[in-house]
Amino acid sequence: MAKYRIACLPGDGIGKDVMDAAMLVLEAVNLDAEYINGDVGWEFWKQEGNPLPDRTIELLKSTDCCLFGAITSKPKEEAVKELSPLLRDKGLIYYSPIVRLRQTLKLRTNMRPCKAYPGNPLNYRDDVDLIIFRENTEGLYSGVEFHPLPVEVKDALLMHPKMKSFLDVDLNDMALSCRIFTRQACQSILRAAFEYAKKYKKPSVTVVEKPNVIRETSGLMIREARELAKEYPEIELWEANVDAMCMWLLKNPQNYSVLAASNMFGDIISDLSAQLVGGLGFACSANIGDGYALFEPTHGSAPKYAGQYKVNPIAMLLSVKLMLEYIGEGKVASRLENSIASVLREGKVKTYDLGGKNTTLEVAEEVIRKVKD
Ligand code: NAI
Ligand code: MG
C-alpha cells in the first residue's frame, strides 16, 4: 500500500491542464502515493444538479489531502439555465464547490504565499516575500444571504436603530448578505498567522480589517489580535485598514511579511499581492483544517485557455510544494521549489504570461529536469 492517499480534483477548464502538469512532477519525484481522481465542477452541475457530488466528499474523507485544479462558477440565473432540462424546475441552487469544500471540511485557514522569485520578469519588485492568512469559512462568504428579505428578518433587524432608514424599502427590493465572524474563527486565523511568523522568524503580523467603519466584525478581529499578540512579544502586531493596505501593498510591499484577514478582505488582498509576484500564474494556496488540507492554485478555470496547455503551471506546482510540506515531505518540497526557482532564473522555458511560447507541460518537464539534476 502506498504511504499517502491523495485526492485529485482537476475540475474545469485549465484546472485539468495544470493538474496534468502536477501529476508529471509528482511522478517524477517518486512520491510514494496513490492518486485518486474525483468529480467536481460545471459538468456535474449540468448533469446532476450538484457540482460537488456527495461521492466526492466521501472520497476526500478517505484520503490524506487533496490537490484541486479550478472550477467554473456562474451567477444564480445563468447556472440554472445551463442545467440539463430534466433538472431545471427542481429549484436547485448553484453553490461554489470550493467554498463548500472549505466549509464542509472546516478548512479554516487559507494560506497564500506571494514570493518574488529572482528572474521573473513579472515581479513588481524582487524583494516581495509575504504570505496571507485568510479566514476561509465565514465572514461575508458565510452564505447566509436573503433576497427578497423575509419579513421576520427585517423585523429582527429593526432592533438596530440604523435599520430605520430602510423601513420603507419593499422586501423585494432589499438583499442581505451577512458578515458573520465568530471569536473562534478570528482566533484560529490569527493563531495560524502568529505561529507561522514565529516558526519562520518573521518580524510582524499585519491584521487587515476595517474596524473604524465595520465596528463589530472587524472590531472583533482586531481585539482578538491584540489579545493574542501578547503571547508573541517578539512579533510586532501591525493594524491596517483594507483600503489603505491596497495602497501600502503597491507602495512598500517589501515591508510586509505575514498578513491576516477575514474571508473577503483576504481574498482581495491576495489577488493584489499575487500580481506583485507575477499574477495568477504564480499564486498558490493551501486550505488547512484539523487533520485535512486541500491545495490549489488560486486562479480560476480561465475558459478561454481551457485544454490548450498554454497557461502557467507554476501556481499549481507551488501548491504541490505546499502539499509536500504539509504531508511531511519537506526535503522533496524544497527540491521542487528550488527547481521552479531555477527555471525562472534561467528564463528559457516559459509560458505566454512570461512572454514565452512553451506549453504548460514543457514548463513542468523543465522543472522535472532540474529536480533530477
Ligand atoms: P481566471 O483565474 O480563471 O482567469 C483570469 C485570467 O487570468 C485568464 O484569462 C488568464 O489571462 C489569467 N490566468 C489565470 N490563470 C493563469 C495561469 N495559470 N497562467 C497564466 N495566466 C493565467 O479568472 P476568471 O476569468 O475571473 O474566472 C473564470 C472562471 O473561474 C469563473 O467561472 C470563476 O468563477 C472561476 N474561478 C474559480 C476559482 C477556483 O476554482 N478556485 C477562482 C477564481 C475564479
Ligand atoms: Mg479570489
Coordinates of C-alpha atoms and ligand atoms in Angstrom, one line a residue:
M1 CA 0.0 0.0 0.0
A2 CA 1.2 3.5 -0.8
K3 CA 2.2 5.8 2.1
Y4 CA -0.1 8.6 1.0
R5 CA -3.6 8.7 -0.5
I6 CA -4.1 11.9 -2.4
A7 CA -7.4 13.0 -4.0
C8 CA -7.0 14.8 -7.3
L9 CA -9.9 17.1 -8.4
P10 CA -8.9 18.7 -11.7
G11 CA -12.3 20.4 -12.1
D12 CA -12.9 22.6 -15.1
G13 CA -11.0 24.4 -17.8
I14 CA -7.3 24.9 -17.2
G15 CA -7.8 23.1 -13.9
K16 CA -7.3 19.9 -16.0
D17 CA -4.2 21.4 -17.8
V18 CA -2.4 22.3 -14.6
M19 CA -3.4 19.1 -12.9
D20 CA -1.7 17.1 -15.7
A21 CA 1.5 19.2 -15.1
A22 CA 1.2 18.5 -11.3
M23 CA 0.9 14.7 -12.0
L24 CA 4.0 14.7 -14.2
V25 CA 6.0 16.4 -11.4
L26 CA 4.6 14.1 -8.6
E27 CA 5.5 11.0 -10.6
A28 CA 9.0 12.4 -11.3
V29 CA 9.7 12.9 -7.6
N30 CA 8.6 9.3 -6.9
L31 CA 6.4 10.2 -4.1
D32 CA 5.0 7.0 -2.5
A33 CA 1.4 8.0 -3.1
E34 CA -1.8 6.7 -4.6
Y35 CA -3.7 9.4 -6.6
I36 CA -7.5 9.1 -6.8
N37 CA -9.4 11.3 -9.2
G38 CA -12.7 12.8 -8.1
D39 CA -15.6 14.5 -9.8
V40 CA -16.2 18.2 -9.3
G41 CA -17.2 21.1 -11.5
W42 CA -19.6 22.5 -14.0
E43 CA -20.2 19.3 -15.9
F44 CA -21.6 17.7 -12.7
W45 CA -23.8 20.8 -12.0
K46 CA -25.3 20.5 -15.5
Q47 CA -25.8 16.7 -15.5
E48 CA -26.5 16.0 -11.8
G49 CA -27.5 19.4 -10.4
N50 CA -24.6 19.2 -8.0
P51 CA -21.1 20.5 -8.8
L52 CA -19.7 18.7 -5.7
P53 CA -21.3 15.3 -5.6
D54 CA -21.5 13.5 -2.2
R55 CA -19.3 10.7 -3.5
T56 CA -16.5 13.3 -3.9
I57 CA -16.8 14.5 -0.3
E58 CA -16.7 10.8 0.8
L59 CA -13.6 10.2 -1.4
L60 CA -11.9 13.2 0.2
K61 CA -12.6 11.8 3.6
S62 CA -10.8 8.6 2.7
T63 CA -7.6 10.5 1.7
D64 CA -4.7 12.3 3.4
C65 CA -5.2 15.5 1.4
C66 CA -6.5 16.9 -1.8
L67 CA -5.0 18.6 -4.8
F68 CA -7.5 20.8 -6.6
G69 CA -7.4 22.4 -10.0
A70 CA -10.1 25.1 -10.7
I71 CA -13.8 25.3 -11.2
T72 CA -16.1 27.4 -13.2
S73 CA -18.7 29.3 -11.2
K74 CA -21.6 31.3 -12.7
P75 CA -24.2 33.6 -11.1
K76 CA -27.5 32.0 -9.9
E77 CA -29.7 32.6 -13.0
E78 CA -27.1 31.7 -15.6
A79 CA -26.3 28.5 -13.6
V80 CA -30.0 27.4 -13.7
K81 CA -30.2 28.0 -17.5
E82 CA -27.4 25.5 -18.1
L83 CA -28.9 22.7 -16.1
S84 CA -30.0 19.6 -18.0
P85 CA -33.7 20.1 -18.9
L86 CA -34.9 17.4 -16.5
L87 CA -33.3 19.3 -13.6
R88 CA -34.4 22.8 -14.5
D89 CA -37.6 23.1 -12.5
K90 CA -36.4 21.5 -9.3
G91 CA -35.4 24.7 -7.6
L92 CA -31.7 23.7 -7.5
I93 CA -29.3 26.4 -6.4
Y94 CA -25.7 26.6 -7.5
Y95 CA -23.1 26.9 -4.8
S96 CA -19.4 27.2 -5.5
P97 CA -17.9 23.8 -4.8
I98 CA -14.6 25.2 -3.5
V99 CA -16.4 27.4 -1.0
R100 CA -18.5 24.4 0.1
L101 CA -15.4 22.2 0.4
R102 CA -13.8 24.8 2.7
Q103 CA -16.9 25.0 4.8
T104 CA -17.8 21.3 4.9
L105 CA -14.3 20.1 5.6
K106 CA -13.7 23.0 8.0
L107 CA -10.6 24.1 6.2
R108 CA -10.4 27.3 8.3
T109 CA -7.0 28.5 7.3
N110 CA -6.3 29.7 3.8
M111 CA -2.6 30.3 3.3
R112 CA -1.4 32.2 0.3
P113 CA 2.3 32.8 -0.1
C114 CA 3.4 35.6 -2.6
K115 CA 7.1 35.4 -3.1
A116 CA 9.1 37.1 -5.9
Y117 CA 11.4 34.6 -7.5
P118 CA 14.5 36.2 -9.0
G119 CA 14.4 36.4 -12.7
N120 CA 10.7 36.5 -13.0
P121 CA 10.1 39.4 -15.4
L122 CA 6.7 40.0 -14.0
N123 CA 7.9 40.8 -10.5
Y124 CA 6.7 44.2 -9.3
R125 CA 9.8 44.2 -7.1
D126 CA 12.3 41.5 -6.5
D127 CA 12.1 41.7 -2.7
V128 CA 8.5 40.8 -2.1
D129 CA 8.1 37.8 0.2
L130 CA 4.8 37.9 2.0
I131 CA 2.1 35.4 3.0
I132 CA -1.6 36.0 3.5
F133 CA -3.6 34.1 6.1
R134 CA -7.2 34.3 5.1
E135 CA -10.1 33.1 7.2
N136 CA -11.7 30.6 5.0
T137 CA -15.1 29.6 6.3
E138 CA -17.2 32.6 7.3
G139 CA -17.3 36.4 7.1
L140 CA -19.0 37.7 4.1
Y141 CA -18.8 34.3 2.4
S142 CA -20.7 32.5 5.1
G143 CA -23.5 32.1 2.6
V144 CA -26.2 33.5 4.9
E145 CA -28.0 35.6 2.4
F146 CA -31.5 36.7 1.6
H147 CA -33.4 38.2 -1.4
P148 CA -36.2 39.0 -1.0
L149 CA -35.7 39.8 2.7
P150 CA -38.1 37.7 4.9
V151 CA -40.3 39.9 7.0
E152 CA -39.1 38.2 10.2
V153 CA -35.5 39.1 9.3
K154 CA -36.4 42.7 8.6
D155 CA -38.3 42.9 11.9
A156 CA -35.4 41.5 13.8
L157 CA -33.0 43.9 12.1
L158 CA -35.3 46.8 13.2
M159 CA -33.9 46.2 16.7
H160 CA -31.0 48.2 15.4
P161 CA -31.6 52.0 15.2
K162 CA -29.7 52.3 11.9
M163 CA -32.1 49.9 10.2
K164 CA -34.8 52.6 10.5
S165 CA -33.5 54.2 7.3
F166 CA -34.6 51.1 5.4
L167 CA -38.0 51.0 7.0
D168 CA -39.9 51.9 3.8
V169 CA -38.0 49.7 1.4
D170 CA -40.0 46.9 0.0
L171 CA -38.8 43.4 1.0
N172 CA -38.4 42.5 -2.7
D173 CA -36.1 45.5 -3.1
M174 CA -33.7 44.5 -0.4
A175 CA -30.9 42.0 -0.4
L176 CA -28.9 41.0 2.6
S177 CA -25.5 39.1 2.8
C178 CA -24.4 38.5 6.4
R179 CA -20.9 39.1 7.5
I180 CA -20.6 36.7 10.4
F181 CA -17.4 36.5 12.5
T182 CA -17.0 34.1 15.3
R183 CA -14.5 34.6 18.0
Q184 CA -13.2 31.1 17.4
A185 CA -12.5 31.7 13.7
C186 CA -10.9 35.0 14.4
Q187 CA -8.6 33.4 17.0
S188 CA -7.9 30.5 14.7
I189 CA -6.7 32.5 11.7
L190 CA -4.7 34.9 13.9
R191 CA -3.1 32.0 15.7
A192 CA -2.1 30.4 12.4
A193 CA -0.5 33.7 11.3
F194 CA 1.4 34.2 14.5
E195 CA 2.6 30.6 14.6
Y196 CA 3.9 30.9 11.1
A197 CA 5.6 34.2 11.9
K198 CA 7.2 32.5 14.9
K199 CA 8.3 29.4 13.0
Y200 CA 9.9 31.4 10.2
K201 CA 11.2 34.2 12.3
K202 CA 9.1 36.9 10.6
P203 CA 9.1 40.3 12.3
S204 CA 5.5 41.3 12.1
V205 CA 1.9 40.2 11.6
T206 CA -0.4 42.8 9.9
V207 CA -4.1 42.4 10.6
V208 CA -6.0 43.8 7.6
E209 CA -9.6 44.8 8.5
K210 CA -11.7 48.0 8.7
P211 CA -12.7 48.4 12.4
N212 CA -13.2 52.1 12.1
V213 CA -16.3 51.5 10.0
I214 CA -17.2 47.8 10.4
R215 CA -17.1 48.1 14.1
E216 CA -18.4 44.8 15.3
T217 CA -16.9 42.2 12.9
S218 CA -13.6 43.9 12.1
G219 CA -13.6 45.1 15.7
L220 CA -13.8 41.6 17.0
M221 CA -10.8 40.5 14.8
I222 CA -8.7 43.4 15.9
R223 CA -9.5 43.0 19.6
E224 CA -8.6 39.3 19.4
A225 CA -5.4 40.1 17.5
R226 CA -4.3 42.5 20.3
E227 CA -5.0 39.8 22.9
L228 CA -3.2 37.1 21.0
A229 CA -0.2 39.3 20.2
K230 CA 0.6 39.4 23.9
E231 CA 1.7 35.7 23.6
Y232 CA 4.2 36.6 20.9
P233 CA 6.3 39.5 22.3
E234 CA 9.0 39.0 19.6
I235 CA 6.5 39.7 16.8
E236 CA 5.1 43.1 16.1
L237 CA 1.3 43.4 15.5
W238 CA 0.5 46.0 12.8
E239 CA -3.0 47.0 12.1
A240 CA -4.1 48.3 8.6
N241 CA -7.4 49.2 7.1
V242 CA -8.1 47.1 4.0
D243 CA -8.4 50.1 1.7
A244 CA -5.1 51.7 2.9
M245 CA -3.5 48.3 2.7
C246 CA -4.2 48.1 -1.0
M247 CA -2.2 51.3 -1.3
W248 CA 0.6 50.2 1.0
L249 CA 1.0 46.9 -0.9
L250 CA 1.7 48.9 -4.0
K251 CA 3.9 51.4 -2.3
N252 CA 6.0 49.3 0.0
P253 CA 5.2 45.6 -0.4
Q254 CA 8.7 44.7 0.9
N255 CA 7.8 46.0 4.3
Y256 CA 5.2 43.3 4.9
S257 CA 5.7 39.6 5.8
V258 CA 2.6 38.0 7.3
L259 CA -0.9 39.3 6.8
A260 CA -4.1 38.1 8.4
A261 CA -7.6 38.9 7.3
S262 CA -11.2 37.8 7.2
N263 CA -12.5 35.9 4.2
M264 CA -13.4 38.6 1.7
F265 CA -10.6 41.1 2.6
G266 CA -8.1 38.2 2.5
D267 CA -9.5 37.2 -0.9
I268 CA -9.0 40.8 -2.2
I269 CA -5.5 41.4 -0.8
S270 CA -4.3 38.0 -2.0
D271 CA -5.2 38.7 -5.7
L272 CA -3.5 42.1 -5.3
S273 CA -0.4 40.5 -3.7
A274 CA -0.3 37.7 -6.3
Q275 CA 0.0 40.4 -9.0
L276 CA 3.1 41.8 -7.3
V277 CA 4.9 38.5 -7.9
G278 CA 3.8 37.6 -11.4
G279 CA 0.0 37.3 -11.3
L280 CA -2.4 34.4 -11.2
G281 CA 0.1 32.0 -12.8
F282 CA 2.2 32.2 -9.6
A283 CA -0.5 32.3 -6.9
C284 CA -0.5 29.1 -4.9
S285 CA -2.6 28.3 -1.8
A286 CA -3.3 25.8 1.0
N287 CA -6.6 25.4 2.7
I288 CA -5.9 23.8 6.0
G289 CA -8.2 22.3 8.7
D290 CA -7.9 19.9 11.6
G291 CA -6.4 16.8 10.0
Y292 CA -7.2 17.6 6.4
A293 CA -5.9 20.1 3.8
L294 CA -6.6 21.0 0.2
F295 CA -4.1 22.6 -2.1
E296 CA -4.9 24.7 -5.2
P297 CA -3.7 27.4 -7.4
T298 CA -5.8 30.5 -6.7
H299 CA -6.7 31.1 -10.4
G300 CA -9.9 30.0 -11.9
S301 CA -10.7 27.8 -14.9
A302 CA -9.8 30.5 -17.5
P303 CA -12.3 29.1 -20.0
K304 CA -10.6 30.9 -23.0
Y305 CA -7.5 28.8 -22.5
A306 CA -9.1 25.5 -21.5
G307 CA -7.4 22.4 -22.9
Q308 CA -4.8 24.4 -24.8
Y309 CA -1.9 23.7 -22.4
K310 CA -1.0 27.3 -22.6
V311 CA -1.2 28.6 -19.1
N312 CA 1.5 28.7 -16.5
P313 CA 1.6 25.6 -14.2
I314 CA 3.8 27.3 -11.6
A315 CA 0.9 28.3 -9.3
M316 CA -0.1 24.7 -9.3
L317 CA 3.4 23.4 -8.8
L318 CA 3.9 25.8 -5.9
S319 CA 0.7 24.4 -4.5
V320 CA 2.2 20.9 -4.8
K321 CA 5.2 22.2 -2.9
L322 CA 2.8 23.3 -0.1
M323 CA 1.2 19.9 -0.2
L324 CA 4.5 18.1 0.1
E325 CA 5.4 20.3 3.1
Y326 CA 2.1 19.5 4.7
I327 CA 2.4 15.7 4.4
G328 CA 5.9 15.9 5.9
E329 CA 8.0 15.7 2.7
G330 CA 9.9 18.9 3.4
K331 CA 13.0 17.8 1.5
V332 CA 11.1 17.0 -1.7
A333 CA 9.2 20.2 -1.3
S334 CA 12.5 22.3 -1.1
R335 CA 13.9 20.4 -4.1
L336 CA 10.7 21.3 -6.1
E337 CA 10.8 24.9 -5.0
N338 CA 14.5 25.3 -5.9
S339 CA 13.8 23.7 -9.3
I340 CA 11.0 26.1 -10.0
A341 CA 13.2 29.0 -8.9
S342 CA 16.0 27.8 -11.2
V343 CA 13.7 27.5 -14.2
L344 CA 12.5 31.1 -13.5
R345 CA 16.0 32.4 -13.0
E346 CA 17.2 30.9 -16.3
G347 CA 14.1 32.2 -18.1
K348 CA 14.5 29.8 -21.1
V349 CA 11.3 27.8 -20.8
K350 CA 8.2 29.9 -20.1
T351 CA 4.5 30.2 -20.9
Y352 CA 2.8 33.1 -22.6
D353 CA 2.3 35.2 -19.5
L354 CA 6.1 35.4 -19.1
G355 CA 6.4 36.3 -22.8
G356 CA 7.3 32.7 -23.8
K357 CA 5.8 30.2 -26.1
N358 CA 6.2 27.0 -24.1
T359 CA 3.3 24.8 -23.1
T360 CA 2.2 24.0 -19.6
L361 CA 3.7 20.6 -19.8
E362 CA 7.0 21.8 -21.2
V363 CA 7.4 24.0 -18.2
A364 CA 6.6 21.0 -15.9
E365 CA 9.2 18.9 -17.8
E366 CA 11.8 21.6 -17.4
V367 CA 11.1 21.7 -13.7
I368 CA 11.5 17.9 -13.6
R369 CA 14.9 18.2 -15.3
K370 CA 16.0 20.5 -12.5
V371 CA 14.6 18.2 -9.9
K372 CA 16.6 15.3 -11.3
D373 CA 19.8 17.3 -11.7
Ligands
NAI1 P1 -9.3 33.1 -14.0 O1 -8.4 33.0 -12.9 O2 -9.9 31.8 -14.5 O3 -8.6 33.8 -15.2 C1 -8.4 35.1 -15.4 C2 -7.3 35.4 -16.4 O4 -6.0 35.2 -15.7 C3 -7.2 34.4 -17.5 O5 -8.0 34.7 -18.6 C4 -5.7 34.4 -17.8 O6 -5.4 35.5 -18.6 C5 -5.1 34.6 -16.5 N1 -4.7 33.3 -15.9 C6 -5.3 32.6 -14.9 N2 -4.6 31.5 -14.6 C7 -3.5 31.6 -15.3 C8 -2.3 30.8 -15.4 N3 -2.2 29.6 -14.7 N4 -1.3 31.1 -16.2 C9 -1.4 32.2 -17.0 N5 -2.5 33.1 -16.9 C10 -3.5 32.7 -16.1 O7 -10.5 34.1 -13.5 P2 -11.9 34.5 -14.2 O8 -11.7 34.6 -15.7 O9 -12.4 35.6 -13.5 O10 -12.8 33.2 -14.0 C11 -13.0 32.1 -14.8 C12 -13.9 31.1 -14.1 O11 -13.1 30.6 -13.0 C13 -15.1 31.7 -13.5 O12 -16.2 30.8 -13.7 C14 -14.8 31.8 -12.0 O13 -16.0 31.8 -11.2 C15 -13.9 30.7 -11.8 N6 -12.9 30.8 -10.6 C16 -12.6 29.7 -9.9 C17 -11.7 29.8 -8.9 C18 -11.4 28.5 -8.3 O14 -11.5 27.4 -8.8 N7 -10.8 28.5 -7.1 C19 -11.1 31.0 -8.5 C20 -11.4 32.1 -9.4 C21 -12.3 32.0 -10.4
MG2 MG -10.1 35.1 -5.3

